[in-house]
Amino acid sequence: MAQGNAGERPASAAILVIGDEILSGRTQDVNIRYIANYLAQIGVDLLESRIVPDDIEAIGEALNALRARYTYVFTTGGIGPTHDDITADAVARAFGVDIVEDPRAIALLSERFSQTELNAARRRMARIPKGAELIFNAISKAPGFWIGNVIVMAGVPMIMQNMMDVVGPRLAAGPPVRVETIEADGVSEGAYAEGLEAIARAHEGVSVGSYPAFTSAGIKNQIVLRSRDAALLSRATAAARAMIESLSKELAR
């Protein structure tokens, strides 16, 4: 896909994480954070993420809803060699196309496995929806694929990251989202909530959030501001920092 033009609305994205192991708590997902950070750096707005089980109907329903709403849908998980790896089947059904053993994918797998090792289970990883473009990865050789606006990647983080590096340069990039963080240690959220809301209202185009964390040293608050407009972000950050400094002085008296 082509790069976005200046002035256009930023491309949007959603992530669909697939796997019973995520929903059961057995495996902790780390892919959402990686993809979110990657997209923010290239100016693509991640607006939604969902987690669904290894169920064709659930995958298809979520996929069709997301791909109709966003520029891109990234899926992770379910493209391995076992019986419960059904993402490719679900995507093919959602798009109404056949799924076939792709000779391009077989050629890639043959770079890693001998003919004896390339058994029926491993050949499952070469089943690709008809018309999809392959996404190569240098680690396991088993490809992901790109069909329509859906980008299907592995669930294993290292392999997913490798695939993301392949597709990333082809996304409709825009201005990156800039981030400023203010440490508000010693000042409670209740003390600055109203002031922070006023700053957010006065600086439309800046996302303003407050994030408390519990540490061994006590509660630590951070105010995080995000925007594509550097000048606007700078003004909002200055206002928030001045507010926290003023409150800190009052509390120190």
Short mmCIF file of C-alpha atoms in Angstrom, two decimals:
data_model
loop_
_atom_site.label_atom_id
_atom_site.label_comp_id
_atom_site.label_asym_id
_atom_site.label_seq_id
_atom_site.Cartn_x
_atom_site.Cartn_y
_atom_site.Cartn_z
CA MET A 1 0.00 0.00 0.00
CA ALA A 2 1.13 3.53 -0.71
CA GLN A 3 2.32 6.03 1.84
CA GLY A 4 -0.33 8.50 3.05
CA ASN A 5 -0.43 12.06 1.76
CA ALA A 6 -0.02 15.07 4.02
CA GLY A 7 -3.35 16.43 5.24
CA GLU A 8 -5.21 13.13 4.92
CA ARG A 9 -6.88 11.55 7.93
CA PRO A 10 -4.40 9.16 9.57
CA ALA A 11 -4.76 5.48 8.79
CA SER A 12 -6.53 3.49 11.49
CA ALA A 13 -5.91 -0.02 12.77
CA ALA A 14 -7.20 -2.78 15.01
CA ILE A 15 -5.54 -5.87 16.44
CA LEU A 16 -7.25 -9.25 16.67
CA VAL A 17 -5.40 -11.60 19.02
CA ILE A 18 -6.37 -15.23 18.49
CA GLY A 19 -5.84 -18.03 20.96
CA ASP A 20 -7.41 -19.99 23.79
CA GLU A 21 -4.10 -19.79 25.63
CA ILE A 22 -4.41 -16.00 25.91
CA LEU A 23 -7.97 -16.11 27.22
CA SER A 24 -7.14 -18.86 29.73
CA GLY A 25 -4.29 -16.84 31.19
CA ARG A 26 -1.71 -19.49 30.37
CA THR A 27 0.10 -17.18 27.95
CA GLN A 28 0.52 -13.46 28.46
CA ASP A 29 0.10 -11.40 25.30
CA VAL A 30 2.97 -9.03 24.51
CA ASN A 31 2.16 -8.47 20.85
CA ILE A 32 -0.44 -5.74 21.36
CA ARG A 33 2.09 -3.48 23.06
CA TYR A 34 4.70 -4.05 20.36
CA ILE A 35 2.30 -3.38 17.49
CA ALA A 36 0.84 -0.33 19.27
CA ASN A 37 4.28 1.22 19.74
CA TYR A 38 5.27 0.40 16.16
CA LEU A 39 2.12 1.99 14.71
CA ALA A 40 2.45 5.12 16.88
CA GLN A 41 5.96 5.67 15.55
CA ILE A 42 4.78 5.59 11.93
CA GLY A 43 1.60 7.58 12.49
CA VAL A 44 -1.08 4.88 12.25
CA ASP A 45 -3.84 5.18 14.87
CA LEU A 46 -4.50 1.95 16.76
CA LEU A 47 -8.12 2.29 17.86
CA GLU A 48 -9.19 -1.17 19.02
CA SER A 49 -7.93 -4.57 20.07
CA ARG A 50 -9.85 -7.79 20.68
CA ILE A 51 -8.99 -11.27 21.89
CA VAL A 52 -10.98 -14.24 20.59
CA PRO A 53 -10.72 -18.01 21.10
CA ASP A 54 -9.63 -20.61 18.55
CA ASP A 55 -13.08 -20.74 17.04
CA ILE A 56 -13.76 -20.16 13.34
CA GLU A 57 -17.09 -18.43 13.92
CA ALA A 58 -15.70 -16.11 16.60
CA ILE A 59 -12.66 -15.23 14.51
CA GLY A 60 -14.73 -14.56 11.39
CA GLU A 61 -17.32 -12.44 13.20
CA ALA A 62 -14.65 -10.25 14.82
CA LEU A 63 -12.60 -10.02 11.64
CA ASN A 64 -15.50 -8.90 9.48
CA ALA A 65 -16.52 -6.26 12.01
CA LEU A 66 -13.00 -4.86 12.32
CA ARG A 67 -12.01 -4.90 8.66
CA ALA A 68 -15.12 -2.92 7.76
CA ARG A 69 -14.24 -0.24 10.30
CA TYR A 70 -10.49 0.29 10.07
CA THR A 71 -7.78 0.79 7.46
CA TYR A 72 -5.84 -2.24 8.70
CA VAL A 73 -6.54 -5.27 10.86
CA PHE A 74 -3.55 -7.11 12.30
CA THR A 75 -4.12 -10.64 13.56
CA THR A 76 -1.69 -12.61 15.69
CA GLY A 77 -1.75 -16.31 16.45
CA GLY A 78 -3.25 -19.47 15.01
CA ILE A 79 -1.10 -20.06 11.92
CA GLY A 80 1.05 -22.91 13.24
CA PRO A 81 1.06 -26.66 12.45
CA THR A 82 -1.44 -28.01 14.99
CA HIS A 83 -5.15 -28.80 14.65
CA ASP A 84 -6.18 -25.72 16.64
CA ASP A 85 -4.30 -23.36 14.30
CA ILE A 86 -7.35 -22.31 12.30
CA THR A 87 -6.77 -18.63 11.61
CA ALA A 88 -6.08 -19.15 7.90
CA ASP A 89 -9.32 -21.14 7.53
CA ALA A 90 -11.29 -18.46 9.37
CA VAL A 91 -9.83 -15.67 7.23
CA ALA A 92 -10.55 -17.57 4.00
CA ARG A 93 -14.15 -18.09 5.10
CA ALA A 94 -14.53 -14.43 6.07
CA PHE A 95 -13.34 -13.35 2.62
CA GLY A 96 -15.32 -16.04 0.83
CA VAL A 97 -12.28 -17.56 -0.90
CA ASP A 98 -10.77 -21.04 -1.06
CA ILE A 99 -7.80 -22.03 1.05
CA VAL A 100 -5.08 -23.91 -0.77
CA GLU A 101 -1.61 -25.30 -0.20
CA ASP A 102 0.45 -22.48 -1.66
CA PRO A 103 3.54 -23.57 -3.65
CA ARG A 104 5.31 -20.36 -2.64
CA ALA A 105 4.85 -21.25 1.01
CA ILE A 106 5.99 -24.83 0.40
CA ALA A 107 9.14 -23.47 -1.23
CA LEU A 108 9.84 -21.32 1.83
CA LEU A 109 9.28 -24.19 4.26
CA SER A 110 11.55 -26.38 2.13
CA GLU A 111 14.39 -23.99 2.92
CA ARG A 112 14.14 -25.10 6.55
CA PHE A 113 12.77 -28.65 6.42
CA SER A 114 13.83 -31.69 4.41
CA GLN A 115 11.18 -33.54 2.39
CA THR A 116 10.94 -36.09 5.20
CA GLU A 117 10.56 -33.40 7.85
CA LEU A 118 7.96 -31.54 5.81
CA ASN A 119 5.14 -33.73 7.06
CA ALA A 120 1.40 -33.14 6.93
CA ALA A 121 1.41 -31.05 10.10
CA ARG A 122 4.10 -28.70 8.85
CA ARG A 123 2.44 -28.45 5.46
CA ARG A 124 -0.58 -26.95 7.24
CA MET A 125 1.51 -23.78 7.56
CA ALA A 126 1.50 -23.56 3.73
CA ARG A 127 -2.31 -23.38 3.53
CA ILE A 128 -3.04 -19.81 2.40
CA PRO A 129 -6.33 -18.13 1.38
CA LYS A 130 -6.46 -17.79 -2.40
CA GLY A 131 -5.32 -14.38 -3.60
CA ALA A 132 -3.36 -13.50 -0.45
CA GLU A 133 0.14 -12.10 -0.53
CA LEU A 134 2.73 -13.87 1.61
CA ILE A 135 4.50 -12.18 4.50
CA PHE A 136 7.98 -13.62 4.82
CA ASN A 137 9.86 -14.16 8.05
CA ALA A 138 13.52 -14.97 8.33
CA ILE A 139 13.20 -16.90 11.58
CA SER A 140 10.94 -19.89 10.99
CA LYS A 141 10.29 -19.49 7.23
CA ALA A 142 6.56 -20.19 7.78
CA PRO A 143 4.83 -17.19 6.20
CA GLY A 144 2.04 -14.98 7.31
CA PHE A 145 -0.18 -13.40 4.69
CA TRP A 146 -1.92 -10.18 3.67
CA ILE A 147 -5.37 -10.24 2.09
CA GLY A 148 -7.48 -7.12 1.57
CA ASN A 149 -6.77 -4.93 4.58
CA VAL A 150 -6.09 -7.90 6.87
CA ILE A 151 -2.51 -8.69 7.87
CA VAL A 152 -2.14 -12.16 9.40
CA MET A 153 0.94 -12.76 11.54
CA ALA A 154 2.35 -15.36 13.91
CA GLY A 155 1.63 -15.34 17.62
CA VAL A 156 5.22 -16.06 18.68
CA PRO A 157 6.52 -12.57 19.54
CA MET A 158 9.91 -12.83 17.87
CA ILE A 159 8.38 -14.08 14.62
CA MET A 160 5.54 -11.55 14.75
CA GLN A 161 8.04 -8.73 15.18
CA ASN A 162 9.99 -9.97 12.17
CA MET A 163 6.80 -9.97 10.10
CA MET A 164 5.91 -6.50 11.34
CA ASP A 165 9.25 -5.25 10.07
CA VAL A 166 8.34 -6.67 6.65
CA VAL A 167 4.89 -5.07 6.38
CA GLY A 168 5.60 -1.87 8.30
CA PRO A 169 7.31 0.06 5.48
CA ARG A 170 4.29 -0.57 3.23
CA LEU A 171 1.68 0.89 5.56
CA ALA A 172 0.06 4.27 4.94
CA ALA A 173 2.26 6.18 7.34
CA GLY A 174 1.52 9.65 8.68
CA PRO A 175 3.02 12.08 11.20
CA PRO A 176 4.15 10.18 14.31
CA VAL A 177 2.38 10.62 17.61
CA ARG A 178 4.59 12.60 19.97
CA VAL A 179 4.52 11.82 23.68
CA GLU A 180 5.39 13.86 26.77
CA THR A 181 5.38 12.44 30.31
CA ILE A 182 5.19 14.46 33.51
CA GLU A 183 6.01 12.89 36.86
CA ALA A 184 3.42 13.96 39.43
CA ASP A 185 4.91 12.22 42.45
CA GLY A 186 3.54 13.45 45.73
CA VAL A 187 0.46 15.00 44.12
CA SER A 188 -2.71 12.93 44.16
CA GLU A 189 -4.98 12.57 41.16
CA GLY A 190 -7.81 14.10 43.16
CA ALA A 191 -5.78 17.27 43.60
CA TYR A 192 -5.09 17.83 39.91
CA ALA A 193 -8.05 16.14 38.19
CA GLU A 194 -10.06 19.32 37.60
CA GLY A 195 -7.03 21.27 36.40
CA LEU A 196 -6.04 18.47 34.06
CA GLU A 197 -9.52 18.36 32.57
CA ALA A 198 -9.36 22.10 31.92
CA ILE A 199 -6.01 21.70 30.17
CA ALA A 200 -7.40 18.90 28.02
CA ARG A 201 -10.41 21.03 27.04
CA ALA A 202 -8.18 23.99 26.19
CA HIS A 203 -5.89 21.93 23.96
CA GLU A 204 -8.11 20.01 21.56
CA GLY A 205 -5.91 17.68 19.54
CA VAL A 206 -3.91 16.57 22.57
CA SER A 207 -4.77 13.33 24.35
CA VAL A 208 -4.26 13.81 28.10
CA GLY A 209 -4.25 10.95 30.58
CA SER A 210 -3.32 10.30 34.20
CA TYR A 211 -1.81 6.97 35.19
CA PRO A 212 -1.19 6.00 38.81
CA ALA A 213 1.12 3.12 39.74
CA PHE A 214 1.66 1.44 43.09
CA THR A 215 5.33 0.96 43.98
CA SER A 216 7.33 0.09 47.09
CA ALA A 217 7.89 3.81 47.54
CA GLY A 218 4.17 4.54 47.39
CA ILE A 219 1.82 5.81 44.72
CA LYS A 220 3.50 7.35 41.68
CA ASN A 221 1.40 9.37 39.27
CA GLN A 222 2.28 10.15 35.68
CA ILE A 223 0.53 12.53 33.34
CA VAL A 224 0.94 11.50 29.70
CA LEU A 225 0.16 13.82 26.81
CA ARG A 226 0.06 12.72 23.16
CA SER A 227 -0.37 14.64 19.92
CA ARG A 228 0.82 14.86 16.32
CA ASP A 229 1.02 18.66 16.66
CA ALA A 230 4.38 19.44 18.27
CA ALA A 231 3.58 23.07 19.09
CA LEU A 232 0.19 22.24 20.59
CA LEU A 233 1.72 19.41 22.61
CA SER A 234 4.41 21.74 23.91
CA ARG A 235 1.84 24.28 25.14
CA ALA A 236 -0.32 21.63 26.81
CA THR A 237 2.72 20.05 28.47
CA ALA A 238 3.89 23.42 29.79
CA ALA A 239 0.46 24.08 31.25
CA ALA A 240 0.30 20.66 32.92
CA ARG A 241 3.83 20.95 34.28
CA ALA A 242 3.10 24.43 35.70
CA MET A 243 -0.03 23.09 37.37
CA ILE A 244 1.83 20.21 39.03
CA GLU A 245 4.65 22.49 40.17
CA SER A 246 2.16 24.90 41.71
CA LEU A 247 0.35 22.10 43.54
CA SER A 248 3.63 20.64 44.76
CA LYS A 249 4.61 23.99 46.28
CA GLU A 250 1.26 24.32 48.01
CA LEU A 251 1.57 20.83 49.51
CA ALA A 252 5.12 21.57 50.69
CA ARG A 253 4.05 24.58 52.75
#
